[in-house]
Short mmCIF file of C-alpha atoms and ligand atoms in Angstrom, two decimals:
data_model
loop_
_atom_site.label_atom_id
_atom_site.label_comp_id
_atom_site.label_asym_id
_atom_site.label_seq_id
_atom_site.Cartn_x
_atom_site.Cartn_y
_atom_site.Cartn_z
CA MET A 24 0.00 0.00 0.00
CA SER A 25 1.38 3.43 -0.88
CA LYS A 26 2.11 5.80 1.95
CA LYS A 27 -0.22 8.68 2.73
CA LYS A 28 0.96 12.12 1.66
CA ALA A 29 0.46 15.23 3.76
CA LEU A 30 1.24 18.80 2.77
CA ILE A 31 1.99 21.11 5.69
CA THR A 32 2.11 24.86 5.15
CA GLY A 33 4.04 26.61 7.92
CA ILE A 34 6.30 23.58 8.42
CA THR A 35 9.14 25.76 9.73
CA GLY A 36 6.93 27.03 12.57
CA GLN A 37 6.27 25.54 16.00
CA ASP A 38 3.21 23.46 15.07
CA GLY A 39 4.51 22.55 11.62
CA ALA A 40 7.63 21.02 13.15
CA TYR A 41 5.74 18.94 15.75
CA LEU A 42 3.13 17.85 13.21
CA ALA A 43 5.78 16.81 10.66
CA GLU A 44 7.49 14.70 13.32
CA PHE A 45 4.18 13.16 14.37
CA LEU A 46 3.11 12.29 10.79
CA ILE A 47 6.50 10.86 9.84
CA LYS A 48 6.20 8.55 12.84
CA LYS A 49 2.83 7.50 11.40
CA ASP A 50 4.61 6.61 8.15
CA TYR A 51 3.39 9.55 6.08
CA ILE A 52 5.42 11.22 3.39
CA VAL A 53 5.40 14.82 4.51
CA HIS A 54 5.68 17.71 2.07
CA GLY A 55 6.28 21.14 3.55
CA LEU A 56 5.85 24.65 2.23
CA LYS A 57 8.78 26.87 3.11
CA ARG A 58 9.16 30.58 2.41
CA ARG A 59 12.35 31.79 0.88
CA ALA A 60 14.39 33.51 3.59
CA SER A 61 17.83 35.10 3.49
CA MET A 62 19.07 32.56 6.04
CA PHE A 63 18.38 28.89 6.69
CA ASN A 64 15.13 28.77 8.56
CA THR A 65 14.82 25.06 9.19
CA GLU A 66 16.12 24.76 12.79
CA ARG A 67 12.87 23.33 14.07
CA ILE A 68 12.83 20.53 11.50
CA ASP A 69 16.56 19.99 11.19
CA HIS A 70 16.32 16.61 12.96
CA LEU A 71 13.79 15.44 10.34
CA TYR A 72 15.30 17.08 7.27
CA GLN A 73 17.08 14.75 4.86
CA GLU A 74 19.73 15.42 2.29
CA PRO A 75 17.79 16.13 -0.94
CA HIS A 76 19.73 13.53 -2.93
CA ILE A 77 18.56 10.60 -0.83
CA ASP A 78 15.94 8.37 -2.45
CA ASP A 79 12.76 7.54 -0.54
CA ARG A 80 12.76 10.70 1.54
CA ASN A 81 9.88 11.13 3.92
CA LEU A 82 10.25 14.91 4.23
CA ILE A 83 10.29 17.07 1.11
CA LEU A 84 10.28 20.87 1.16
CA HIS A 85 8.90 23.19 -1.51
CA TYR A 86 9.45 26.93 -1.77
CA GLY A 87 6.17 28.77 -1.62
CA ASP A 88 4.07 31.48 -0.04
CA LEU A 89 0.44 31.80 0.96
CA THR A 90 0.25 35.05 -0.98
CA ASP A 91 1.07 33.34 -4.30
CA SER A 92 -1.86 31.40 -5.73
CA MET A 93 -0.11 30.02 -8.80
CA ASN A 94 2.69 28.64 -6.70
CA LEU A 95 0.22 27.04 -4.26
CA THR A 96 -1.79 25.51 -7.09
CA ARG A 97 1.35 24.05 -8.71
CA ILE A 98 2.53 22.51 -5.44
CA VAL A 99 -0.87 20.97 -4.69
CA GLN A 100 -0.94 19.58 -8.23
CA GLU A 101 2.57 18.11 -7.94
CA VAL A 102 2.07 16.61 -4.49
CA GLN A 103 -1.56 15.39 -4.86
CA PRO A 104 -1.81 15.29 -1.07
CA ASP A 105 -4.26 13.15 0.87
CA GLU A 106 -4.26 15.76 3.63
CA ILE A 107 -3.37 19.45 3.74
CA TYR A 108 -2.67 21.09 7.09
CA ASN A 109 -2.75 24.85 6.59
CA LEU A 110 -0.63 26.09 9.50
CA ALA A 111 1.11 28.97 7.73
CA ALA A 112 0.19 32.41 8.98
CA MET A 113 1.51 35.72 10.16
CA SER A 114 0.69 34.47 13.62
CA HIS A 115 1.64 37.36 15.92
CA VAL A 116 -1.39 39.30 17.15
CA LYS A 117 0.52 42.48 18.08
CA VAL A 118 2.43 42.52 14.77
CA SER A 119 -0.86 42.22 12.87
CA PHE A 120 -1.68 45.79 13.97
CA ASP A 121 1.51 46.89 12.17
CA THR A 122 0.95 44.73 9.06
CA PRO A 123 -2.85 44.49 8.73
CA GLU A 124 -3.02 44.26 4.93
CA TYR A 125 -0.34 41.60 4.68
CA THR A 126 -2.00 39.67 7.51
CA ALA A 127 -5.36 39.73 5.71
CA ASN A 128 -3.67 38.54 2.52
CA SER A 129 -1.75 35.63 4.02
CA ASP A 130 -4.02 34.57 6.89
CA GLY A 131 -7.36 35.26 5.19
CA ILE A 132 -7.09 35.09 1.39
CA GLY A 133 -4.24 32.56 1.62
CA VAL A 134 -6.77 29.99 2.84
CA LEU A 135 -9.06 30.69 -0.09
CA ARG A 136 -6.13 30.15 -2.46
CA ILE A 137 -5.53 26.64 -1.12
CA LEU A 138 -9.20 25.71 -1.10
CA GLU A 139 -9.55 26.93 -4.69
CA ALA A 140 -6.48 24.94 -5.71
CA ILE A 141 -8.05 21.77 -4.28
CA ARG A 142 -11.33 22.49 -6.04
CA LEU A 143 -9.95 23.52 -9.44
CA LEU A 144 -7.56 20.57 -9.57
CA GLY A 145 -10.47 18.19 -9.05
CA LEU A 146 -9.14 17.00 -5.68
CA SER A 147 -12.25 17.80 -3.62
CA ASN A 148 -12.98 14.12 -3.06
CA LYS A 149 -9.39 13.15 -2.35
CA THR A 150 -7.71 15.91 -0.35
CA ARG A 151 -8.77 16.60 3.23
CA PHE A 152 -8.13 20.12 4.49
CA TYR A 153 -7.33 21.35 8.02
CA GLN A 154 -7.46 25.07 8.81
CA ALA A 155 -5.52 26.44 11.80
CA SER A 156 -8.28 28.48 13.36
CA THR A 157 -7.81 30.18 16.68
CA SER A 158 -9.30 31.18 20.00
CA GLU A 159 -8.51 34.78 18.93
CA LEU A 160 -11.81 34.51 17.04
CA TYR A 161 -13.59 34.83 20.42
CA GLY A 162 -11.70 38.06 21.23
CA LEU A 163 -14.07 40.05 23.39
CA VAL A 164 -15.57 36.89 24.78
CA GLN A 165 -19.34 36.52 24.60
CA GLU A 166 -19.48 33.44 26.82
CA ILE A 167 -17.32 31.65 29.42
CA PRO A 168 -15.96 29.10 28.65
CA GLN A 169 -15.87 29.30 24.85
CA ASN A 170 -17.10 26.36 22.76
CA GLU A 171 -17.91 25.70 19.09
CA LYS A 172 -21.22 27.58 19.39
CA THR A 173 -19.88 30.71 21.12
CA PRO A 174 -20.26 33.80 18.87
CA PHE A 175 -17.02 35.31 17.55
CA TYR A 176 -15.83 38.86 18.27
CA PRO A 177 -12.24 39.22 16.99
CA ARG A 178 -10.13 42.07 18.35
CA SER A 179 -7.17 42.37 15.97
CA PRO A 180 -6.39 42.36 12.24
CA TYR A 181 -5.07 38.84 12.87
CA GLY A 182 -8.35 37.75 14.46
CA VAL A 183 -10.40 39.32 11.67
CA ALA A 184 -8.28 37.65 8.95
CA LYS A 185 -8.70 34.31 10.73
CA LEU A 186 -12.46 34.93 10.88
CA TYR A 187 -12.56 35.03 7.08
CA ALA A 188 -10.39 31.91 6.99
CA TYR A 189 -12.75 30.09 9.36
CA TRP A 190 -15.87 30.88 7.37
CA ILE A 191 -14.39 30.25 3.92
CA THR A 192 -13.41 26.80 5.18
CA VAL A 193 -16.97 26.18 6.36
CA ASN A 194 -18.34 27.56 3.10
CA TYR A 195 -16.20 25.28 0.88
CA ARG A 196 -17.25 22.32 2.99
CA GLU A 197 -20.93 23.15 2.50
CA ALA A 198 -20.75 24.41 -1.11
CA TYR A 199 -18.48 21.76 -2.61
CA ASN A 200 -18.81 18.91 -0.15
CA MET A 201 -15.14 19.14 0.70
CA HIS A 202 -13.58 17.46 3.73
CA ALA A 203 -12.56 20.82 5.20
CA SER A 204 -12.38 21.36 8.97
CA ASN A 205 -11.39 24.02 11.48
CA GLY A 206 -9.42 23.31 14.63
CA ILE A 207 -10.17 26.25 16.93
CA LEU A 208 -7.02 25.94 18.97
CA PHE A 209 -6.42 27.87 22.15
CA ASN A 210 -2.86 29.03 22.91
CA HIS A 211 -0.32 26.26 22.80
CA GLU A 212 3.33 26.59 23.60
CA SER A 213 6.51 24.51 23.85
CA PRO A 214 10.29 24.78 24.05
CA ILE A 215 10.26 25.69 20.32
CA ARG A 216 7.57 28.39 20.66
CA GLY A 217 8.40 31.62 18.79
CA GLU A 218 10.57 33.79 21.03
CA THR A 219 8.27 36.84 20.99
CA PHE A 220 5.13 35.12 22.28
CA VAL A 221 4.72 35.86 25.95
CA THR A 222 5.38 32.40 27.46
CA ARG A 223 8.64 31.85 25.59
CA LYS A 224 9.68 35.45 26.17
CA ILE A 225 9.25 34.77 29.89
CA THR A 226 11.04 31.40 30.02
CA ARG A 227 13.95 32.65 27.91
CA ALA A 228 14.36 35.83 29.97
CA MET A 229 14.04 34.08 33.32
CA ALA A 230 16.66 31.55 32.25
CA ARG A 231 19.01 34.41 31.33
CA ILE A 232 18.27 36.23 34.59
CA VAL A 233 19.07 33.28 36.87
CA LEU A 234 22.31 32.70 34.97
CA GLY A 235 23.26 36.36 35.52
CA MET A 236 23.03 37.28 31.81
CA GLN A 237 20.16 39.80 32.11
CA ASP A 238 18.61 41.87 34.91
CA THR A 239 15.01 42.63 33.96
CA LEU A 240 12.24 41.38 31.67
CA TYR A 241 9.92 44.02 30.16
CA VAL A 242 6.38 42.90 29.38
CA GLY A 243 2.95 44.34 28.56
CA ASN A 244 -0.43 43.42 30.07
CA LEU A 245 0.23 41.21 33.10
CA SER A 246 -3.44 40.62 33.81
CA ALA A 247 -4.44 39.01 30.50
CA GLN A 248 -5.47 35.38 30.95
CA ARG A 249 -4.85 32.54 28.54
CA ASP A 250 -5.73 28.85 28.27
CA TRP A 251 -2.27 27.41 27.58
CA GLY A 252 -1.64 23.85 26.40
CA HIS A 253 1.35 22.00 24.98
CA ALA A 254 1.82 22.09 21.17
CA LYS A 255 2.73 18.38 21.16
CA ASP A 256 -0.77 17.54 22.41
CA TYR A 257 -2.43 19.97 20.00
CA VAL A 258 -0.91 18.61 16.77
CA GLN A 259 -2.41 15.22 17.65
CA ALA A 260 -5.83 16.88 17.64
CA MET A 261 -5.17 18.27 14.12
CA TYR A 262 -4.44 14.76 12.89
CA LEU A 263 -7.51 13.29 14.59
CA ILE A 264 -9.75 15.96 13.04
CA LEU A 265 -8.72 14.84 9.54
CA GLN A 266 -9.22 11.13 10.34
CA GLN A 267 -12.95 11.57 11.00
CA ASP A 268 -15.43 10.39 8.38
CA LYS A 269 -17.15 13.76 8.48
CA PRO A 270 -15.48 17.16 8.42
CA ASP A 271 -16.35 19.44 11.34
CA ASP A 272 -15.04 22.20 13.63
CA TYR A 273 -13.54 21.54 17.06
CA VAL A 274 -12.33 23.58 20.03
CA ILE A 275 -9.00 22.33 21.41
CA ALA A 276 -8.17 23.67 24.86
CA THR A 277 -7.24 22.65 28.41
CA GLY A 278 -10.16 24.34 30.20
CA THR A 279 -7.85 26.19 32.61
CA THR A 280 -7.01 29.88 32.39
CA THR A 281 -4.03 31.64 33.97
CA SER A 282 -2.79 35.24 33.99
CA ILE A 283 0.59 36.27 32.61
CA ARG A 284 1.49 37.31 36.19
CA ASP A 285 0.76 33.80 37.49
CA PHE A 286 2.63 32.19 34.60
CA ILE A 287 5.69 34.19 35.72
CA LYS A 288 5.21 33.10 39.34
CA MET A 289 4.86 29.45 38.31
CA THR A 290 8.01 29.67 36.21
CA GLY A 291 9.75 31.15 39.25
CA GLU A 292 8.59 28.25 41.41
CA LYS A 293 10.23 25.74 39.07
CA LEU A 294 13.49 27.63 39.57
CA GLY A 295 13.04 27.82 43.35
CA LEU A 296 12.22 31.56 43.24
CA LEU A 297 9.42 33.31 45.07
CA ILE A 298 8.30 36.23 42.91
CA SER A 299 6.39 39.07 44.48
CA PHE A 300 4.53 41.76 42.49
CA GLU A 301 4.20 45.32 43.83
CA GLY A 302 2.60 48.47 42.41
CA LYS A 303 -0.21 48.92 39.92
CA ASP A 304 -0.72 49.23 36.17
CA ILE A 305 2.39 50.51 34.39
CA GLU A 306 4.15 50.92 37.74
CA GLU A 307 3.74 47.23 38.61
CA LYS A 308 7.01 45.39 39.17
CA GLY A 309 7.96 41.84 40.08
CA TYR A 310 10.85 41.06 42.45
CA ILE A 311 12.68 37.97 43.59
CA ALA A 312 11.47 37.85 47.18
CA GLY A 313 12.67 34.43 48.29
CA VAL A 314 14.65 31.42 47.16
CA ASN A 315 14.34 27.71 47.79
CA GLU A 316 18.02 26.85 47.50
CA ALA A 317 17.51 23.13 47.06
CA VAL A 318 15.19 23.62 44.07
CA PHE A 319 17.41 26.35 42.63
CA ASN A 320 20.52 24.21 42.92
CA GLU A 321 18.80 21.25 41.30
CA ASN A 322 17.26 23.08 38.34
CA VAL A 323 19.74 25.91 37.80
CA GLY A 324 22.97 25.08 39.64
CA SER A 325 24.59 26.14 42.92
CA GLN A 326 27.28 28.17 41.12
CA TYR A 327 24.59 30.68 40.08
CA LEU A 328 23.11 31.15 43.57
CA GLU A 329 25.38 34.03 44.68
CA ASN A 330 23.89 36.51 42.19
CA ILE A 331 20.34 35.62 43.29
CA LYS A 332 21.25 35.97 46.97
CA MET A 333 22.60 39.44 46.29
CA ARG A 334 19.37 40.45 44.57
CA LEU A 335 17.43 39.04 47.49
CA GLU A 336 19.53 40.97 49.99
CA ASN A 337 18.97 44.23 48.05
CA TYR A 338 15.27 43.46 47.92
CA SER A 339 14.94 43.00 51.67
CA VAL A 340 16.93 46.15 52.59
CA LYS A 341 15.05 48.07 49.85
CA LYS A 342 18.31 49.31 48.32
CA ALA A 343 19.50 49.05 44.70
CA ARG A 344 16.52 46.82 44.02
CA LYS A 345 16.49 45.44 40.51
CA PRO A 346 13.05 44.39 39.35
CA LEU A 347 12.83 41.00 37.73
CA ILE A 348 9.72 42.15 35.81
CA SER A 349 8.80 45.64 34.66
CA VAL A 350 5.87 46.83 32.53
CA ASP A 351 6.53 48.62 29.25
CA PRO A 352 3.41 49.98 27.48
CA GLN A 353 5.02 49.38 24.07
CA TYR A 354 3.85 45.78 24.46
CA PHE A 355 0.20 46.79 24.98
CA ARG A 356 -2.20 46.21 22.09
CA PRO A 357 -4.67 48.78 20.69
CA THR A 358 -7.45 46.30 21.49
CA GLU A 359 -6.74 43.44 23.86
CA VAL A 360 -8.18 39.97 24.36
CA GLU A 361 -8.40 39.91 28.16
CA MET A 362 -9.47 36.35 28.84
CA LEU A 363 -9.70 33.04 27.05
CA ILE A 364 -10.80 29.67 28.39
CA GLY A 365 -11.93 26.85 26.14
CA ASP A 366 -14.35 23.98 26.49
CA ALA A 367 -12.98 21.02 24.51
CA SER A 368 -15.78 18.58 25.47
CA LYS A 369 -16.71 17.93 21.83
CA ALA A 370 -13.13 17.06 20.83
CA LYS A 371 -12.80 14.78 23.85
CA LYS A 372 -16.05 13.01 23.05
CA VAL A 373 -15.85 12.74 19.26
CA LEU A 374 -12.10 12.59 18.63
CA GLY A 375 -11.14 10.90 21.90
CA TRP A 376 -8.54 13.67 22.33
CA GLU A 377 -6.94 14.05 25.77
CA PRO A 378 -3.97 16.30 26.49
CA GLU A 379 -1.00 14.79 28.34
CA TYR A 380 0.48 18.02 29.64
CA ASP A 381 -0.96 20.39 32.23
CA LEU A 382 0.35 23.93 32.67
CA LYS A 383 2.90 22.85 35.28
CA GLY A 384 4.29 20.22 32.91
CA LEU A 385 4.37 22.71 30.05
CA ILE A 386 6.28 25.27 32.12
CA GLU A 387 8.73 22.64 33.31
CA ASP A 388 9.41 21.54 29.72
CA MET A 389 9.94 25.14 28.56
CA ILE A 390 12.04 26.52 31.40
CA LEU A 391 14.36 23.51 31.69
CA SER A 392 14.95 23.65 27.95
CA ASP A 393 15.69 27.39 28.05
CA ILE A 394 18.06 26.99 31.00
CA LYS A 395 20.01 24.50 28.86
CA LEU A 396 19.94 26.82 25.86
CA MET A 397 21.14 29.82 27.84
CA LYS A 398 23.87 27.79 29.54
CA LYS A 399 25.14 27.02 26.06
CA ASP A 400 25.12 30.76 25.30
CA ALA A 401 26.92 31.54 28.57
CA TYR A 402 29.53 28.90 27.76
CA LEU A 403 30.11 30.42 24.32
CA ARG A 404 30.28 33.94 25.73
CA ASN A 405 32.78 32.88 28.40
CA GLY A 406 34.83 31.25 25.65
CA GLY A 407 35.05 34.60 23.85
CA TYR A 408 32.43 33.93 21.19
CA ARG A 409 29.69 36.38 20.24
CA ILE A 410 26.17 35.46 21.28
CA LEU A 411 23.00 37.05 19.94
CA ASN A 412 20.85 39.27 22.13
CA TYR A 413 17.60 39.07 20.18
CA PHE A 414 16.18 42.31 21.56
CA GLU A 415 12.49 42.67 20.71
P1 NAP B 525 4.49 30.06 13.95
O1 NAP B 525 5.47 29.34 14.80
O2 NAP B 525 4.51 31.54 13.89
O3 NAP B 525 4.65 29.48 12.46
C1 NAP B 525 4.02 30.10 11.37
C2 NAP B 525 4.50 29.43 10.11
O4 NAP B 525 3.88 30.07 8.99
C3 NAP B 525 6.02 29.56 9.87
O5 NAP B 525 6.48 28.39 9.24
C4 NAP B 525 6.09 30.71 8.88
O6 NAP B 525 7.24 30.70 8.07
C5 NAP B 525 4.87 30.42 8.03
N1 NAP B 525 4.40 31.57 7.26
C6 NAP B 525 4.08 32.81 7.69
N2 NAP B 525 3.64 33.56 6.68
C7 NAP B 525 3.68 32.78 5.57
C8 NAP B 525 3.36 32.99 4.21
N3 NAP B 525 2.91 34.17 3.77
N4 NAP B 525 3.52 31.98 3.35
C9 NAP B 525 3.99 30.78 3.77
N5 NAP B 525 4.33 30.53 5.04
C10 NAP B 525 4.17 31.52 5.93
O7 NAP B 525 3.00 29.64 14.34
P2 NAP B 525 2.47 28.39 15.17
O8 NAP B 525 2.43 28.75 16.60
O9 NAP B 525 3.18 27.19 14.74
O10 NAP B 525 0.95 28.33 14.68
C11 NAP B 525 0.57 27.56 13.55
C12 NAP B 525 -0.77 28.06 13.04
O11 NAP B 525 -1.75 27.92 14.05
C13 NAP B 525 -0.82 29.51 12.63
O12 NAP B 525 -1.70 29.62 11.54
C14 NAP B 525 -1.40 30.23 13.83
O13 NAP B 525 -2.04 31.42 13.43
C15 NAP B 525 -2.37 29.19 14.32
N6 NAP B 525 -2.65 29.16 15.76
C16 NAP B 525 -1.62 29.10 16.65
C17 NAP B 525 -1.90 29.01 18.00
C18 NAP B 525 -0.80 28.93 19.03
O14 NAP B 525 -1.08 29.18 20.21
N7 NAP B 525 0.42 28.53 18.65
C19 NAP B 525 -3.23 28.97 18.44
C20 NAP B 525 -4.25 29.00 17.49
C21 NAP B 525 -3.95 29.07 16.14
P3 NAP B 525 8.64 31.37 8.56
O15 NAP B 525 9.30 30.32 9.41
O16 NAP B 525 9.31 31.63 7.27
O17 NAP B 525 8.30 32.60 9.34
O1 G4F B 526 1.76 35.21 23.71
P1 G4F B 526 0.90 36.19 23.01
O2 G4F B 526 1.56 37.11 22.04
O3 G4F B 526 -0.23 35.33 22.31
P2 G4F B 526 -1.69 35.71 21.77
O4 G4F B 526 -1.82 37.14 21.47
O5 G4F B 526 -2.67 35.13 22.73
O6 G4F B 526 -1.72 34.92 20.39
C1 G4F B 526 -1.28 33.57 20.30
O7 G4F B 526 -2.35 32.71 20.60
C2 G4F B 526 -3.45 32.78 19.66
C3 G4F B 526 -4.51 31.80 20.16
O8 G4F B 526 -5.37 32.44 21.06
C4 G4F B 526 -2.94 32.42 18.30
F1 G4F B 526 -3.96 32.43 17.41
C5 G4F B 526 -1.87 33.40 17.88
O9 G4F B 526 -1.35 32.99 16.60
C6 G4F B 526 -0.73 33.36 18.90
O10 G4F B 526 -0.12 32.10 18.84
O11 G4F B 526 0.13 37.08 24.06
C7 G4F B 526 -0.64 36.53 25.09
C8 G4F B 526 -1.06 37.60 26.06
C9 G4F B 526 -1.69 38.83 25.40
O12 G4F B 526 -2.81 39.22 26.15
C10 G4F B 526 -0.63 39.90 25.50
O13 G4F B 526 -1.12 41.22 25.58
O14 G4F B 526 0.10 38.07 26.72
C11 G4F B 526 0.05 39.48 26.79
N1 G4F B 526 1.41 40.00 26.93
C12 G4F B 526 1.87 40.68 28.01
N2 G4F B 526 3.14 41.04 27.82
C13 G4F B 526 2.40 39.90 26.04
C14 G4F B 526 3.50 40.57 26.59
N3 G4F B 526 2.46 39.31 24.83
C15 G4F B 526 3.64 39.38 24.15
N4 G4F B 526 3.73 38.76 22.96
N5 G4F B 526 4.73 40.03 24.65
C16 G4F B 526 4.71 40.66 25.87
O15 G4F B 526 5.70 41.25 26.31
#
């Protein structure tokens, strides 16, 4: 029997990388759409990527872009995929306020381009289509928790573009009888999460801080609440959605919501740090107010304790206090999504989907990975090599 073929757009992103790994394990041949970039941009899939001259490869990349319909049509024609996972998107909500037209083009019309390619190539009965829809559709939430029937109220150019994408997927399903489905995924993170999303920004910065490589992390709205799951669990849901006899739309979420402030505190706990917040609004600051040395030594290392003890000493005598966290309004959004919490009962019942990770497990995975990464940086810096700052 010939192997199933999947085409993943956005394969160089967080979800694309986990999904490619998952499908290759299931014996798929995975084709990925990759944008041309001025540098290699395949770090997340490097462990899966094979030398292009090898026969029988199970991962094949194609240059392409969601804004180029002819290119998309040609790739779909060449690959003749059994399944398309459309994960490509300008996925940063804040950036979508700076690039609204581009975001509409790639995240909204890009979806139409793929659906039209499937239809015009006569693949409507063969190719199943998954659209990466989002909890950002709920925006100014009309109901708590949010489920498949909750009305949408997007609050950003990103959310509005994804609203078009959601409905055009539903419309092609109804109009042309296509197997086209939406996964309405709530926030999901991992050690390979993009560095400018808040969770990864926090775990990277806190790793640098405990290793003495940075003093303070600047963030935006500390009170926003998100329903965070692990990307590894969420790509399994994408696969399950396309294995159903009937196409449909599903919420994928953990059902727990947590503020950014509490995410920071929980990350601190894993490092043995007690983090205390003082002040209000843009004057709010977080300080290291205690340390559990045994936990710190186990997860960070006793050689880094001195610096933390000094910060603690300054904190208690209220002198030369360095905040761990400070608010910078440049990270606020013109319109904010204050709270998201999903109800994934339908996915659990119909797909049999169950997440393995809870928030504690997710944070542990992320912070331990970033401690390792930053230790590597510290090692290189101490050896006289340049390391990148990645200021945002
Ligand atoms: P990500 O890490 O930002 O990855 C986005 C991917 O899309 C990257 O491979 C990127 O390529 C590619 N891309 C961007 N614009 C493109 C274009 N015009 N043409 C072709 N490729 C393009 O995002 P993610 O977290 O994996 O999310 C995957 C999808 O799920 C996205 O559609 C996102 O909007 C949606 N989503 C994410 C979450 C979440 O919490 N992660 C929740 C709900 C929905 P480069 O590597 O070249 O930049
Ligand atoms: O991590 P975020 O940037 O993710 P956001 O906006 O929720 O979007 C992510 O999840 C969506 C699913 O709901 C996806 F569709 C989307 O593609 C993306 O993956 O921000 C989370 C919250 C926001 O309320 C933001 O205002 O964190 C707040 N925040 C506070 N300080 C910050 C910061 N966000 C970022 N990125 N950077 C900050 O310094």
